[in-house]
Amino acid sequence: MYAALATLVYHVRRVYNDGPPTYLEVMGMTTDGVGGSRFAIATMGAVQFEKGDDHASFFNWYFVVLFIGNAFSFMILIMYIEDNLSYGLGFGIWLVSTLIRK
């Protein structure tokens, strides 16, 4: 995994040669925040049910709604904003939504 990460960092640095120096740290913090909270919230929600069938149903619906919501917000809303309005505004929406989730 570390070899793949090192290769990714190399390619990102090569492509974004003149970008701000903190973009890799921001990507890492975003990845940690999203990856750490998504599955913990699902577990805490399922604990509220008594029967095993309810646990399974909750997990199924939770992930279906989560992935549909992510696909909608990324593909439709954010890409439209970045293409037609401003790339900075689209990135700012991602930043604010990530900060609110924390």
GROMACS .gro file of C-alpha atoms in nm:
model
  102
    1MET     CA    1   0.000   0.000   0.000
    2TYR     CA    2   0.281   0.241   0.082
    3ALA     CA    3   0.441   0.180  -0.257
    4ALA     CA    4   0.114   0.268  -0.430
    5LEU     CA    5   0.078   0.578  -0.214
    6ALA     CA    6   0.435   0.687  -0.291
    7THR     CA    7   0.368   0.642  -0.662
    8LEU     CA    8   0.046   0.843  -0.635
    9VAL     CA    9   0.224   1.124  -0.452
   10TYR     CA   10   0.496   1.129  -0.718
   11HIS     CA   11   0.245   1.157  -1.003
   12VAL     CA   12   0.034   1.419  -0.826
   13ARG     CA   13   0.341   1.632  -0.757
   14ARG     CA   14   0.452   1.600  -1.117
   15VAL     CA   15   0.111   1.701  -1.254
   16TYR     CA   16   0.041   1.981  -1.003
   17ASN     CA   17   0.391   2.118  -1.011
   18ASP     CA   18   0.298   2.478  -0.943
   19GLY     CA   19   0.007   2.415  -0.706
   20PRO     CA   20  -0.001   2.517  -0.342
   21PRO     CA   21   0.225   2.308  -0.116
   22THR     CA   22  -0.059   2.206   0.115
   23TYR     CA   23  -0.281   2.026  -0.136
   24LEU     CA   24  -0.146   1.682  -0.040
   25GLU     CA   25  -0.207   1.747   0.329
   26VAL     CA   26  -0.562   1.861   0.256
   27MET     CA   27  -0.629   1.550   0.047
   28GLY     CA   28  -0.492   1.330   0.326
   29MET     CA   29  -0.699   1.497   0.597
   30THR     CA   30  -1.013   1.473   0.385
   31THR     CA   31  -0.951   1.105   0.322
   32ASP     CA   32  -0.899   1.036   0.692
   33GLY     CA   33  -1.210   1.229   0.790
   34VAL     CA   34  -1.442   1.073   0.536
   35GLY     CA   35  -1.306   0.721   0.579
   36GLY     CA   36  -1.318   0.736   0.957
   37SER     CA   37  -1.667   0.875   1.002
   38ARG     CA   38  -1.869   0.695   0.736
   39PHE     CA   39  -1.857   0.345   0.883
   40ALA     CA   40  -1.867   0.450   1.248
   41ILE     CA   41  -2.195   0.631   1.189
   42ALA     CA   42  -2.346   0.321   1.026
   43THR     CA   43  -2.252   0.108   1.325
   44MET     CA   44  -2.394   0.356   1.575
   45GLY     CA   45  -2.720   0.369   1.381
   46ALA     CA   46  -2.759  -0.009   1.368
   47VAL     CA   47  -2.706  -0.045   1.743
   48GLN     CA   48  -3.046   0.116   1.799
   49PHE     CA   49  -3.230  -0.193   1.671
   50GLU     CA   50  -3.294  -0.512   1.868
   51LYS     CA   51  -3.338  -0.783   1.603
   52GLY     CA   52  -3.069  -0.902   1.363
   53ASP     CA   53  -3.292  -0.855   1.059
   54ASP     CA   54  -3.337  -0.490   1.147
   55HIS     CA   55  -2.958  -0.449   1.167
   56ALA     CA   56  -2.914  -0.591   0.818
   57SER     CA   57  -3.197  -0.382   0.677
   58PHE     CA   58  -3.051  -0.067   0.833
   59PHE     CA   59  -2.706  -0.132   0.683
   60ASN     CA   60  -2.854  -0.202   0.341
   61TRP     CA   61  -3.062   0.114   0.334
   62TYR     CA   62  -2.787   0.323   0.491
   63PHE     CA   63  -2.532   0.237   0.223
   64VAL     CA   64  -2.782   0.260  -0.065
   65VAL     CA   65  -2.884   0.610   0.041
   66LEU     CA   66  -2.522   0.708   0.115
   67PHE     CA   67  -2.392   0.604  -0.226
   68ILE     CA   68  -2.685   0.751  -0.418
   69GLY     CA   69  -2.643   1.078  -0.230
   70ASN     CA   70  -2.270   1.084  -0.298
   71ALA     CA   71  -2.319   1.011  -0.667
   72PHE     CA   72  -2.585   1.279  -0.700
   73SER     CA   73  -2.390   1.546  -0.517
   74PHE     CA   74  -2.065   1.477  -0.699
   75MET     CA   75  -2.176   1.407  -1.052
   76ILE     CA   76  -2.457   1.653  -1.087
   77LEU     CA   77  -2.425   1.937  -0.841
   78ILE     CA   78  -2.052   1.987  -0.788
   79MET     CA   79  -1.945   1.918  -1.146
   80TYR     CA   80  -2.206   2.162  -1.275
   81ILE     CA   81  -2.087   2.430  -1.034
   82GLU     CA   82  -1.721   2.373  -1.119
   83ASP     CA   83  -1.783   2.378  -1.495
   84ASN     CA   84  -2.028   2.666  -1.518
   85LEU     CA   85  -1.967   2.890  -1.218
   86SER     CA   86  -1.630   2.857  -1.049
   87TYR     CA   87  -1.385   2.584  -0.960
   88GLY     CA   88  -1.310   2.760  -0.632
   89LEU     CA   89  -1.679   2.764  -0.539
   90GLY     CA   90  -1.711   2.391  -0.608
   91PHE     CA   91  -1.404   2.317  -0.397
   92GLY     CA   92  -1.534   2.545  -0.123
   93ILE     CA   93  -1.861   2.354  -0.106
   94TRP     CA   94  -1.667   2.029  -0.058
   95LEU     CA   95  -1.455   2.193   0.211
   96VAL     CA   96  -1.751   2.334   0.405
   97SER     CA   97  -1.946   2.007   0.386
   98THR     CA   98  -1.645   1.815   0.515
   99LEU     CA   99  -1.595   2.059   0.802
  100ILE     CA  100  -1.963   2.038   0.898
  101ARG     CA  101  -1.949   1.658   0.913
  102LYS     CA  102  -1.665   1.670   1.165
   0.00000   0.00000   0.00000
